[in-house]
mmCIF file of C-alpha atoms in Angstrom:
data_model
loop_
_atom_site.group_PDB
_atom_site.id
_atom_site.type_symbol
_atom_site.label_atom_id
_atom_site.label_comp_id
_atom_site.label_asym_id
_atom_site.label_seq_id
_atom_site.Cartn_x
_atom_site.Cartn_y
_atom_site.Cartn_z
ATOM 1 C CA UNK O 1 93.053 117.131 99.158
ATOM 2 C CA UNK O 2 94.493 116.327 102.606
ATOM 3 C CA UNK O 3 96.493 112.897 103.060
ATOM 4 C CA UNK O 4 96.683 110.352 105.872
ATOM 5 C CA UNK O 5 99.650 107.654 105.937
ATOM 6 C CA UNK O 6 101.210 104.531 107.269
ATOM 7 C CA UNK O 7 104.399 103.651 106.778
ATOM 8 C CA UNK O 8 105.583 100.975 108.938
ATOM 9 C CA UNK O 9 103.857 103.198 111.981
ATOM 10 C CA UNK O 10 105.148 106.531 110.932
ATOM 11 C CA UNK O 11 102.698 109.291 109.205
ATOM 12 C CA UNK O 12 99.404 110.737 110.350
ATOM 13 C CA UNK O 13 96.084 108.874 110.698
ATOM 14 C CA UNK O 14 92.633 110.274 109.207
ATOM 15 C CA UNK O 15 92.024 112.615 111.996
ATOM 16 C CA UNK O 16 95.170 114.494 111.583
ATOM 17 C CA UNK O 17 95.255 114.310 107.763
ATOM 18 C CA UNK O 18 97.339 117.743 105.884
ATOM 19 C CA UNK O 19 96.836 119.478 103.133
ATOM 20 C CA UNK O 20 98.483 118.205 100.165
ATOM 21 C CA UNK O 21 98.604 119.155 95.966
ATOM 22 C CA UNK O 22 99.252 116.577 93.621
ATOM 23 C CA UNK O 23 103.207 115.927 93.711
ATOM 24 C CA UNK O 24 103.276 115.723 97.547
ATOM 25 C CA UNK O 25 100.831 112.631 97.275
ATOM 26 C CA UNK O 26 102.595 110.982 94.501
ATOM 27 C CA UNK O 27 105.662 111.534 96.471
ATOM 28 C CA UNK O 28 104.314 110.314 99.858
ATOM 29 C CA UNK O 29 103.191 107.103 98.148
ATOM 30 C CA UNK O 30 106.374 106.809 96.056
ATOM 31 C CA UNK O 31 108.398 106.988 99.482
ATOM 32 C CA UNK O 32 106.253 104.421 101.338
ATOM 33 C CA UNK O 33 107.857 101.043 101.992
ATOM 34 C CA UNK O 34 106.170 97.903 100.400
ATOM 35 C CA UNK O 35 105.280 96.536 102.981
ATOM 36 C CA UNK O 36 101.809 94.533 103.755
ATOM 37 C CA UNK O 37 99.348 97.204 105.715
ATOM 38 C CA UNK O 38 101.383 100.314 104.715
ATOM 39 C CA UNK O 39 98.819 102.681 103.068
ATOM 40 C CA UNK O 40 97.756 106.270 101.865
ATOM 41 C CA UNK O 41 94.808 107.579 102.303
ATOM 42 C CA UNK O 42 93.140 110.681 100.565
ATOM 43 C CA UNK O 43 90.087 113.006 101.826
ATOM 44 C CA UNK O 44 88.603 115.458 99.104
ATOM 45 C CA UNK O 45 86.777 118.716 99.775
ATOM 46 C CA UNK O 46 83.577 116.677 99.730
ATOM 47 C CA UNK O 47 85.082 114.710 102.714
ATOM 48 C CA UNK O 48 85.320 111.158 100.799
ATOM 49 C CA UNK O 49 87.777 109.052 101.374
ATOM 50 C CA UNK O 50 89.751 107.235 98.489
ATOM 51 C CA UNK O 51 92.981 104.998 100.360
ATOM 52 C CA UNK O 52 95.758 102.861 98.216
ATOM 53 C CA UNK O 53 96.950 100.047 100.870
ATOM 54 C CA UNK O 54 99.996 97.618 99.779
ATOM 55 C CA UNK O 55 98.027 93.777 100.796
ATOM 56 C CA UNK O 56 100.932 92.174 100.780
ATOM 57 C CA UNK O 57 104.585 93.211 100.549
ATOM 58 C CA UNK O 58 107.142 93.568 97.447
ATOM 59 C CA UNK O 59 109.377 90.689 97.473
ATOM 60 C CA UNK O 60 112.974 91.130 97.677
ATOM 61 C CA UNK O 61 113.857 89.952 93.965
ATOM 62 C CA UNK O 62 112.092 92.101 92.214
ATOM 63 C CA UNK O 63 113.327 95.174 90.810
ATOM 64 C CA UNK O 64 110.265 96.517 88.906
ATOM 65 C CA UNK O 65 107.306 95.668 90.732
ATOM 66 C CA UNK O 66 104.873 98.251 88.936
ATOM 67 C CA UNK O 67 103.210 95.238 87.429
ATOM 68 C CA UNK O 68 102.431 93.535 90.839
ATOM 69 C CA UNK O 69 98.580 93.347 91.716
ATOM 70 C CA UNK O 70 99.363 94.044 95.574
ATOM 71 C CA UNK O 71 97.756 97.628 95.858
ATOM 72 C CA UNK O 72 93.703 97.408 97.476
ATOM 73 C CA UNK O 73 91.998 100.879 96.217
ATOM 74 C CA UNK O 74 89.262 101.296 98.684
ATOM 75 C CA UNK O 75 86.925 104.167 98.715
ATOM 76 C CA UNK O 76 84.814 103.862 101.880
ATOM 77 C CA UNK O 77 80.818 104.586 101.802
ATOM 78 C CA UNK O 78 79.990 104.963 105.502
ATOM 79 C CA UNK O 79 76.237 105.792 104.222
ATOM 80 C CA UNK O 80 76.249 102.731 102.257
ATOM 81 C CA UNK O 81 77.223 100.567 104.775
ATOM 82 C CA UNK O 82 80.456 99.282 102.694
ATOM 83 C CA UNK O 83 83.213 100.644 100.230
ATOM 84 C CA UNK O 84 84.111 100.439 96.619
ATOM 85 C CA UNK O 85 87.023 98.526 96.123
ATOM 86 C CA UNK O 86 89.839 96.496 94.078
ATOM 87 C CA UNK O 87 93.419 95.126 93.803
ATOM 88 C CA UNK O 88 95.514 97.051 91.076
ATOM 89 C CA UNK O 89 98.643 97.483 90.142
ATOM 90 C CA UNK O 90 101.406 99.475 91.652
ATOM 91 C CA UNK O 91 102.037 100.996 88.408
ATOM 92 C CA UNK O 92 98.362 102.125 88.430
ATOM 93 C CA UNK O 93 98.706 104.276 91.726
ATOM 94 C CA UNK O 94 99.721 107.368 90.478
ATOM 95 C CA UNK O 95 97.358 107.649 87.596
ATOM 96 C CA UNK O 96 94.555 107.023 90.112
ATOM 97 C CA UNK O 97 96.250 109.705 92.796
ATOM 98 C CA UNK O 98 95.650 112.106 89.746
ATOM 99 C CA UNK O 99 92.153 110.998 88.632
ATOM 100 C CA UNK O 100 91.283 111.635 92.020
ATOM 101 C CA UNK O 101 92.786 115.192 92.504
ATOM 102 C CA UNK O 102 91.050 116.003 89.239
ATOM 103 C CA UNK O 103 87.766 114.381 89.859
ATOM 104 C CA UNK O 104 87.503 113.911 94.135
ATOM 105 C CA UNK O 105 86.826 110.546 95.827
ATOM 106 C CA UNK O 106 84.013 109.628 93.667
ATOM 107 C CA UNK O 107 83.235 105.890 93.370
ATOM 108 C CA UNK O 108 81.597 106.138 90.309
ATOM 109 C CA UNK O 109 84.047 108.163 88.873
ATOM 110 C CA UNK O 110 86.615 104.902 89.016
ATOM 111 C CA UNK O 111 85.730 101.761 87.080
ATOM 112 C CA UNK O 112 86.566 98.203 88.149
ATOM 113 C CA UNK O 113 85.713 98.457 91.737
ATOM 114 C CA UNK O 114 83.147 96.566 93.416
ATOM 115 C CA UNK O 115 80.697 97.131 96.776
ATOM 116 C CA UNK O 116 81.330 95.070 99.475
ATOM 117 C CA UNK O 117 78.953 95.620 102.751
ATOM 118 C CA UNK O 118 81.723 96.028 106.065
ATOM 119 C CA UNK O 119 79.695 93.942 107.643
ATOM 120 C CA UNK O 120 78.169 90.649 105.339
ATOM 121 C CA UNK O 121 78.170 88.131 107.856
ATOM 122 C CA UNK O 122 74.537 87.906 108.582
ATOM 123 C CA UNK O 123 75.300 85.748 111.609
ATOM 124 C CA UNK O 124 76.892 89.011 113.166
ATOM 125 C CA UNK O 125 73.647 90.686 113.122
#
C-alpha cells in the first residue's frame, strides 16, 4: 500500500503517496490531529483508493473518543462516477486500515457503505 495524508497541511497528497506496511498506517492515522478535514488516504496495488477523513473535529472534553461517529470512509470509483462511502467510528479505523491491507481497496469487500454519484445535481448538467 502507499499512503497520502493531511494533517493540518503537513503530509503528502495522492500524487506523492509512499510506500507503507501495516503499522506505519495505523501509526500515521494514530498521530493525526482530530481535526475537521485532516485525513489518510490509502492506494493498493490495484491503484484504488480507500481514505479515512475526520468530518468534524474531537472536542476538547473528551478523553476517549473511539466511540465518536466523526470518521467519513470513502473509497472513490472514478469509473463509476461516485464513491462508496460512510461515517464510522474512530475506534473502527484501524480494523478497517487492516481489512484493507489484507483485502485492497475493494468496495465490496466493506459493508455499510453506500454509492453516492460526485456529481447528483442534475441542474449541473
Amino acid at each position: 500500500m502507499r499512503a497520502f495524508w493531511d494533517d493540518c497541511g503537513r503530509g503528502l497528497d495522492s500524487t506523492a503517496a509512499r510506500p507503507v506496511d501495516l503499522g506505519e498506517a495505523q501509526r500515521i492515522w494514530s498521530d493525526l490531529s482530530g481535526v475537521q478535514g485532516n485525513y489518510l488516504g490509502l492506494i493498493d496495488d490495484e491503484d484504488r483508493t480507500i481514505q479515512f477523513c475526520f468530518l468534524s473535529g474531537i472536542p476538547d472534553d473528551v478523553d476517549d473518543a473511539r466511540h465518536l461517529r466523526i470518521v467519513l470512509v470513502d473509497i472513490p470509483r472514478p469509473e463509476g462516477g461516485g464513491s462508496y462511502a460512510g461515517e464510522i467510528a474512530i475506534g473502527d479505523v484501524h480494523r478497517l486500515i487492516e481489512q484493507a491491507f489484507a483485502v485492497g481497496a475493494d468496495h465490496r469487500r466493506f459493508g455499510g457503505l453506500t454509492f453516492a454519484a460526485w456529481n447528483s445535481d442534475p441542474a449541473a448538467g
